[in-house]
C-alpha cells in the first residue's frame, strides 16, 4: 500500500486504496502517525479507492480517532464504498466517527471547500 498524502487548505487527505488488512495496516498507521508527528491535526481519510477493510484496518482507524480526539484534532471518513460502509455500519463506526459521502463534502465540513 502506497499512501501519498495531500494537503488541501491545511487539511491532510489520506487516500487509502486496495485492501486495508493485516498485511498493510501498519503501513497506513505509520503514514498517519508520521503526519501527526509533523503537527497535522485535521484529516480526511479518503476511502474511495478502498475495496476491503479487515479488523486490523478498523483498528488503524480507531487508533487515529482516539489519538486525534486526545489532541483536539479532527478526522472525517469520506467516500466509503458499499462494502467498506457495510463493515463500518456493522462495527458501529458510523455512530462514533464523523462521516462524509465525498471528499468535497468532508472539505466543506472543515470549512475548506475547494
Tab-separated table of N, CA and C in Angstrom:
chain	number	residue	atom	x	y	z
A	1	UNK	N	0.846	-1.179	0.000
A	1	UNK	CA	0.000	0.000	0.000
A	1	UNK	C	0.886	1.235	0.000
A	2	UNK	N	0.692	2.070	-0.995
A	2	UNK	CA	1.426	3.317	-1.111
A	2	UNK	C	0.462	4.451	-0.792
A	3	UNK	N	0.772	5.231	0.243
A	3	UNK	CA	-0.129	6.298	0.664
A	3	UNK	C	0.542	7.632	0.392
A	4	UNK	N	-0.010	8.361	-0.549
A	4	UNK	CA	0.500	9.683	-0.899
A	4	UNK	C	-0.457	10.708	-0.323
A	5	UNK	N	-0.064	11.326	0.797
A	5	UNK	CA	-0.936	12.308	1.428
A	5	UNK	C	-0.982	13.578	0.584
A	6	UNK	N	-2.049	14.308	0.789
A	6	UNK	CA	-2.252	15.549	0.056
A	6	UNK	C	-2.721	16.589	1.049
A	7	UNK	N	-2.232	17.808	0.927
A	7	UNK	CA	-2.663	18.886	1.805
A	7	UNK	C	-3.579	19.817	1.007
A	8	UNK	N	-4.799	19.995	1.520
A	8	UNK	CA	-5.755	20.893	0.871
A	8	UNK	C	-6.219	21.898	1.920
A	9	UNK	N	-5.755	23.132	1.780
A	9	UNK	CA	-6.149	24.207	2.704
A	9	UNK	C	-5.934	23.826	4.161
A	10	UNK	N	-4.809	23.187	4.467
A	10	UNK	CA	-4.481	22.820	5.833
A	10	UNK	C	-5.087	21.512	6.317
A	11	UNK	N	-5.827	20.837	5.448
A	11	UNK	CA	-6.423	19.547	5.781
A	11	UNK	C	-5.568	18.465	5.118
A	12	UNK	N	-5.168	17.455	5.885
A	12	UNK	CA	-4.377	16.360	5.330
A	12	UNK	C	-5.319	15.270	4.849
A	13	UNK	N	-5.232	14.944	3.562
A	13	UNK	CA	-6.043	13.886	2.976
A	13	UNK	C	-5.188	12.633	2.874
A	14	UNK	N	-5.677	11.549	3.490
A	14	UNK	CA	-5.006	10.256	3.427
A	14	UNK	C	-5.842	9.330	2.547
A	15	UNK	N	-5.454	9.155	1.285
A	15	UNK	CA	-6.207	8.243	0.417
A	15	UNK	C	-5.780	6.798	0.667
A	16	UNK	N	-6.752	5.949	0.940
A	16	UNK	CA	-6.481	4.531	1.175
A	16	UNK	C	-7.001	3.734	-0.014
A	17	UNK	N	-6.152	2.853	-0.544
A	17	UNK	CA	-6.512	2.117	-1.754
A	17	UNK	C	-6.302	0.621	-1.572
A	18	UNK	N	-7.078	-0.146	-2.310
A	18	UNK	CA	-6.917	-1.601	-2.307
A	18	UNK	C	-7.538	-2.239	-1.090
A	19	UNK	N	-6.675	-2.870	-0.287
A	19	UNK	CA	-7.133	-3.592	0.904
A	19	UNK	C	-6.411	-3.035	2.131
A	20	UNK	N	-7.171	-2.775	3.162
A	20	UNK	CA	-6.585	-2.366	4.437
A	20	UNK	C	-6.799	-3.529	5.395
A	21	UNK	N	-5.785	-4.393	5.462
A	21	UNK	CA	-5.891	-5.613	6.260
A	21	UNK	C	-4.589	-5.835	7.023
A	22	UNK	N	-4.456	-6.998	7.624
A	22	UNK	CA	-3.283	-7.296	8.430
A	22	UNK	C	-1.964	-7.179	7.690
A	23	UNK	N	-1.981	-7.335	6.373
A	23	UNK	CA	-0.743	-7.254	5.589
A	23	UNK	C	-0.217	-5.837	5.461
A	24	UNK	N	-1.098	-4.843	5.509
A	24	UNK	CA	-0.623	-3.479	5.284
A	24	UNK	C	-1.195	-2.446	6.260
A	25	UNK	N	-1.880	-2.892	7.293
A	25	UNK	CA	-2.434	-1.950	8.267
A	25	UNK	C	-1.329	-1.118	8.914
A	26	UNK	N	-0.184	-1.734	9.181
A	26	UNK	CA	0.911	-0.995	9.820
A	26	UNK	C	1.434	0.124	8.920
A	27	UNK	N	1.386	-0.070	7.617
A	27	UNK	CA	1.821	0.972	6.673
A	27	UNK	C	0.897	2.184	6.794
A	28	UNK	N	-0.410	1.929	6.819
A	28	UNK	CA	-1.380	3.020	6.943
A	28	UNK	C	-1.224	3.719	8.288
A	29	UNK	N	-1.029	2.941	9.346
A	29	UNK	CA	-0.873	3.538	10.678
A	29	UNK	C	0.377	4.406	10.735
A	30	UNK	N	1.480	3.934	10.182
A	30	UNK	CA	2.716	4.721	10.187
A	30	UNK	C	2.567	6.003	9.370
A	31	UNK	N	1.872	5.928	8.243
A	31	UNK	CA	1.648	7.128	7.425
A	31	UNK	C	0.879	8.169	8.226
A	32	UNK	N	-0.141	7.722	8.947
A	32	UNK	CA	-0.930	8.635	9.781
A	32	UNK	C	-0.078	9.206	10.912
A	33	UNK	N	0.625	8.333	11.643
A	33	UNK	CA	1.420	8.783	12.791
A	33	UNK	C	2.520	9.751	12.371
A	34	UNK	N	3.072	9.558	11.182
A	34	UNK	CA	4.096	10.481	10.677
A	34	UNK	C	3.488	11.870	10.481
A	35	UNK	N	2.286	11.924	9.933
A	35	UNK	CA	1.628	13.213	9.725
A	35	UNK	C	1.327	13.901	11.061
A	36	UNK	N	0.890	13.134	12.050
A	36	UNK	CA	0.619	13.687	13.382
A	36	UNK	C	1.913	14.210	13.998
A	37	UNK	N	3.005	13.451	13.833
A	37	UNK	CA	4.307	13.870	14.368
A	37	UNK	C	4.765	15.186	13.734
A	38	UNK	N	4.319	15.443	12.517
A	38	UNK	CA	4.658	16.698	11.827
A	38	UNK	C	3.726	17.835	12.245
A	39	UNK	N	2.812	17.545	13.170
A	39	UNK	CA	1.932	18.594	13.686
A	39	UNK	C	0.577	18.680	13.022
A	40	UNK	N	0.272	17.778	12.127
A	40	UNK	CA	-1.025	17.805	11.449
A	40	UNK	C	-2.114	17.352	12.424
A	41	UNK	N	-3.267	18.023	12.387
A	41	UNK	CA	-4.346	17.719	13.322
A	41	UNK	C	-5.706	17.549	12.648
A	42	UNK	N	-5.805	17.850	11.358
A	42	UNK	CA	-7.078	17.744	10.645
A	42	UNK	C	-6.902	16.800	9.464
A	43	UNK	N	-7.718	15.733	9.458
A	43	UNK	CA	-7.535	14.672	8.474
A	43	UNK	C	-8.841	14.293	7.792
A	44	UNK	N	-8.715	13.959	6.519
A	44	UNK	CA	-9.775	13.275	5.790
A	44	UNK	C	-9.190	11.935	5.372
A	45	UNK	N	-9.808	10.857	5.821
A	45	UNK	CA	-9.446	9.528	5.355
A	45	UNK	C	-10.333	9.261	4.143
A	46	UNK	N	-9.738	9.249	2.963
A	46	UNK	CA	-10.471	9.081	1.708
A	46	UNK	C	-10.475	7.600	1.335
A	47	UNK	N	-11.641	6.979	1.441
A	47	UNK	CA	-11.788	5.545	1.203
A	47	UNK	C	-12.251	5.222	-0.220
A	48	UNK	N	-12.249	6.202	-1.113
A	48	UNK	CA	-12.805	5.983	-2.456
A	48	UNK	C	-12.113	4.854	-3.219
A	49	UNK	N	-10.835	4.591	-2.934
A	49	UNK	CA	-10.109	3.533	-3.626
A	49	UNK	C	-9.970	2.254	-2.814
A	50	UNK	N	-10.653	2.191	-1.676
A	50	UNK	CA	-10.524	1.021	-0.800
A	50	UNK	C	-11.637	0.029	-1.093
A	51	UNK	N	-11.247	-1.214	-1.396
A	51	UNK	CA	-12.236	-2.249	-1.683
A	51	UNK	C	-12.557	-3.101	-0.471
A	52	UNK	N	-11.623	-3.186	0.505
A	52	UNK	CA	-11.801	-4.119	1.622
A	52	UNK	C	-11.122	-3.567	2.861
A	53	UNK	N	-11.761	-3.751	4.009
A	53	UNK	CA	-11.143	-3.396	5.281
A	53	UNK	C	-11.403	-4.526	6.275
A	54	UNK	N	-10.345	-4.950	6.960
A	54	UNK	CA	-10.456	-6.028	7.949
A	54	UNK	C	-10.475	-5.419	9.345
A	55	UNK	N	-10.529	-6.284	10.348
A	55	UNK	CA	-10.491	-5.799	11.727
A	55	UNK	C	-9.173	-5.075	12.010
A	56	UNK	N	-8.087	-5.515	11.388
A	56	UNK	CA	-6.802	-4.823	11.557
A	56	UNK	C	-6.876	-3.417	10.977
A	57	UNK	N	-7.571	-3.266	9.862
A	57	UNK	CA	-7.759	-1.949	9.264
A	57	UNK	C	-8.641	-1.066	10.132
A	58	UNK	N	-9.702	-1.649	10.690
A	58	UNK	CA	-10.579	-0.894	11.583
A	58	UNK	C	-9.814	-0.400	12.804
A	59	UNK	N	-8.884	-1.220	13.283
A	59	UNK	CA	-8.076	-0.821	14.425
A	59	UNK	C	-7.252	0.422	14.111
A	60	UNK	N	-6.708	0.515	12.898
A	60	UNK	CA	-5.938	1.698	12.487
A	60	UNK	C	-6.823	2.939	12.547
A	61	UNK	N	-8.043	2.809	12.047
A	61	UNK	CA	-8.972	3.945	12.047
A	61	UNK	C	-9.311	4.349	13.477
A	62	UNK	N	-9.523	3.362	14.340
A	62	UNK	CA	-9.844	3.638	15.739
A	62	UNK	C	-8.666	4.288	16.463
A	63	UNK	N	-7.459	3.817	16.214
A	63	UNK	CA	-6.257	4.426	16.802
A	63	UNK	C	-6.156	5.886	16.371
A	64	UNK	N	-6.382	6.149	15.091
A	64	UNK	CA	-6.323	7.519	14.580
A	64	UNK	C	-7.366	8.400	15.266
A	65	UNK	N	-8.584	7.901	15.377
A	65	UNK	CA	-9.662	8.679	16.001
A	65	UNK	C	-9.337	8.990	17.458
A	66	UNK	N	-8.852	8.007	18.186
A	66	UNK	CA	-8.523	8.225	19.596
A	66	UNK	C	-7.374	9.212	19.760
A	67	UNK	N	-6.353	9.073	18.924
A	67	UNK	CA	-5.198	9.967	19.001
A	67	UNK	C	-5.618	11.410	18.705
A	68	UNK	N	-6.451	11.591	17.687
A	68	UNK	CA	-6.883	12.940	17.338
A	68	UNK	C	-7.843	13.505	18.376
A	69	UNK	N	-8.692	12.681	18.928
A	69	UNK	CA	-9.609	13.158	19.964
A	69	UNK	C	-8.821	13.643	21.175
A	70	UNK	N	-7.772	12.902	21.543
A	70	UNK	CA	-6.945	13.266	22.700
A	70	UNK	C	-6.193	14.576	22.479
A	71	UNK	N	-5.851	14.864	21.227
A	71	UNK	CA	-5.081	16.080	20.929
A	71	UNK	C	-5.953	17.192	20.362
A	72	UNK	N	-7.259	17.041	20.473
A	72	UNK	CA	-8.231	18.032	19.978
A	72	UNK	C	-8.172	18.195	18.464
A	73	UNK	N	-7.742	17.132	17.780
A	73	UNK	CA	-7.736	17.127	16.326
A	73	UNK	C	-9.084	16.639	15.805
A	74	UNK	N	-9.153	16.432	14.498
A	74	UNK	CA	-10.413	16.021	13.891
A	74	UNK	C	-10.135	15.178	12.665
A	75	UNK	N	-10.978	14.162	12.466
A	75	UNK	CA	-10.887	13.359	11.249
A	75	UNK	C	-12.285	13.098	10.713
A	76	UNK	N	-12.368	13.031	9.402
A	76	UNK	CA	-13.613	12.692	8.732
A	76	UNK	C	-13.323	11.542	7.778
A	77	UNK	N	-14.159	10.522	7.815
A	77	UNK	CA	-14.053	9.389	6.899
A	77	UNK	C	-14.943	9.687	5.696
A	78	UNK	N	-14.358	9.667	4.511
A	78	UNK	CA	-15.094	10.084	3.317
A	78	UNK	C	-15.047	9.030	2.224
A	79	UNK	N	-16.073	9.043	1.396
A	79	UNK	CA	-16.135	8.260	0.164
A	79	UNK	C	-16.045	6.753	0.400
A	80	UNK	N	-16.772	6.259	1.370
A	80	UNK	CA	-16.764	4.819	1.639
A	80	UNK	C	-17.590	4.090	0.591
A	81	UNK	N	-16.992	3.070	-0.018
A	81	UNK	CA	-17.721	2.217	-0.943
A	81	UNK	C	-18.705	1.347	-0.168
A	82	UNK	N	-19.569	0.673	-0.888
A	82	UNK	CA	-20.635	-0.102	-0.257
A	82	UNK	C	-20.113	-1.153	0.719
A	83	UNK	N	-19.106	-1.926	0.311
A	83	UNK	CA	-18.593	-2.993	1.182
A	83	UNK	C	-17.922	-2.433	2.432
A	84	UNK	N	-17.122	-1.384	2.260
A	84	UNK	CA	-16.441	-0.774	3.400
A	84	UNK	C	-17.469	-0.121	4.327
A	85	UNK	N	-18.461	0.537	3.759
A	85	UNK	CA	-19.522	1.151	4.564
A	85	UNK	C	-20.269	0.094	5.373
A	86	UNK	N	-20.543	-1.057	4.764
A	86	UNK	CA	-21.207	-2.153	5.488
A	86	UNK	C	-20.405	-2.563	6.721
A	87	UNK	N	-19.085	-2.686	6.570
A	87	UNK	CA	-18.230	-3.069	7.691
A	87	UNK	C	-18.258	-1.981	8.768
A	88	UNK	N	-18.211	-0.718	8.360
A	88	UNK	CA	-18.278	0.391	9.318
A	88	UNK	C	-19.606	0.373	10.067
A	89	UNK	N	-20.689	0.107	9.353
A	89	UNK	CA	-22.008	0.066	9.996
A	89	UNK	C	-22.106	-1.097	10.978
A	90	UNK	N	-21.635	-2.284	10.570
A	90	UNK	CA	-21.697	-3.461	11.439
A	90	UNK	C	-20.847	-3.286	12.693
A	91	UNK	N	-19.747	-2.571	12.575
A	91	UNK	CA	-18.851	-2.388	13.716
A	91	UNK	C	-19.256	-1.196	14.584
A	92	UNK	N	-20.244	-0.430	14.134
A	92	UNK	CA	-20.695	0.733	14.892
A	92	UNK	C	-19.878	1.990	14.648
A	93	UNK	N	-18.931	1.936	13.719
A	93	UNK	CA	-18.077	3.091	13.459
A	93	UNK	C	-18.840	4.287	12.897
A	94	UNK	N	-19.925	4.039	12.169
A	94	UNK	CA	-20.681	5.161	11.608
A	94	UNK	C	-21.343	5.987	12.708
A	95	UNK	N	-21.497	5.399	13.889
A	95	UNK	CA	-22.094	6.124	15.012
A	95	UNK	C	-21.072	6.905	15.821
A	96	UNK	N	-19.806	6.525	15.744
A	96	UNK	CA	-18.799	7.187	16.583
A	96	UNK	C	-17.817	8.052	15.786
A	97	UNK	N	-17.796	7.904	14.462
A	97	UNK	CA	-16.881	8.681	13.628
A	97	UNK	C	-17.658	9.640	12.744
A	98	UNK	N	-17.024	10.735	12.421
A	98	UNK	CA	-17.647	11.699	11.504
A	98	UNK	C	-17.489	11.176	10.077
A	99	UNK	N	-18.595	11.183	9.340
A	99	UNK	CA	-18.620	10.606	8.003
A	99	UNK	C	-19.009	11.666	6.971
A	100	UNK	N	-18.576	11.453	5.729
A	100	UNK	CA	-18.958	12.306	4.602
A	100	UNK	C	-19.073	11.428	3.366
A	101	UNK	N	-20.037	11.741	2.530
A	101	UNK	CA	-20.268	10.949	1.321
A	101	UNK	C	-19.127	11.099	0.314
A	102	UNK	N	-18.501	12.280	0.270
A	102	UNK	CA	-17.434	12.546	-0.695
A	102	UNK	C	-16.316	13.340	-0.027
A	103	UNK	N	-15.177	13.392	-0.700
A	103	UNK	CA	-14.067	14.214	-0.217
A	103	UNK	C	-14.481	15.681	-0.166
A	104	UNK	N	-15.223	16.125	-1.168
A	104	UNK	CA	-15.665	17.516	-1.224
A	104	UNK	C	-16.575	17.852	-0.043
A	105	UNK	N	-17.479	16.926	0.301
A	105	UNK	CA	-18.356	17.138	1.452
A	105	UNK	C	-17.531	17.235	2.735
A	106	UNK	N	-16.514	16.405	2.850
A	106	UNK	CA	-15.647	16.440	4.024
A	106	UNK	C	-14.917	17.781	4.115
A	107	UNK	N	-14.410	18.269	2.984
A	107	UNK	CA	-13.746	19.565	2.970
A	107	UNK	C	-14.713	20.671	3.379
A	108	UNK	N	-15.953	20.587	2.914
A	108	UNK	CA	-16.965	21.569	3.307
A	108	UNK	C	-17.213	21.538	4.807
A	109	UNK	N	-17.209	20.347	5.388
A	109	UNK	CA	-17.423	20.211	6.844
A	109	UNK	C	-16.280	20.887	7.621
A	110	UNK	N	-15.098	20.880	7.047
A	110	UNK	CA	-13.960	21.566	7.651
A	110	UNK	C	-13.988	23.071	7.352
A	111	UNK	N	-14.871	23.465	6.446
A	111	UNK	CA	-14.890	24.866	6.023
A	111	UNK	C	-13.762	25.161	5.061
A	112	UNK	N	-13.280	24.127	4.386
A	112	UNK	CA	-12.144	24.269	3.475
A	112	UNK	C	-12.520	23.868	2.059
A	113	UNK	N	-13.769	24.027	1.696
A	113	UNK	CA	-14.222	23.629	0.359
A	113	UNK	C	-13.391	24.242	-0.733
A	114	UNK	N	-13.209	23.472	-1.792
A	114	UNK	CA	-12.367	23.943	-2.902
A	114	UNK	C	-13.246	24.316	-4.077
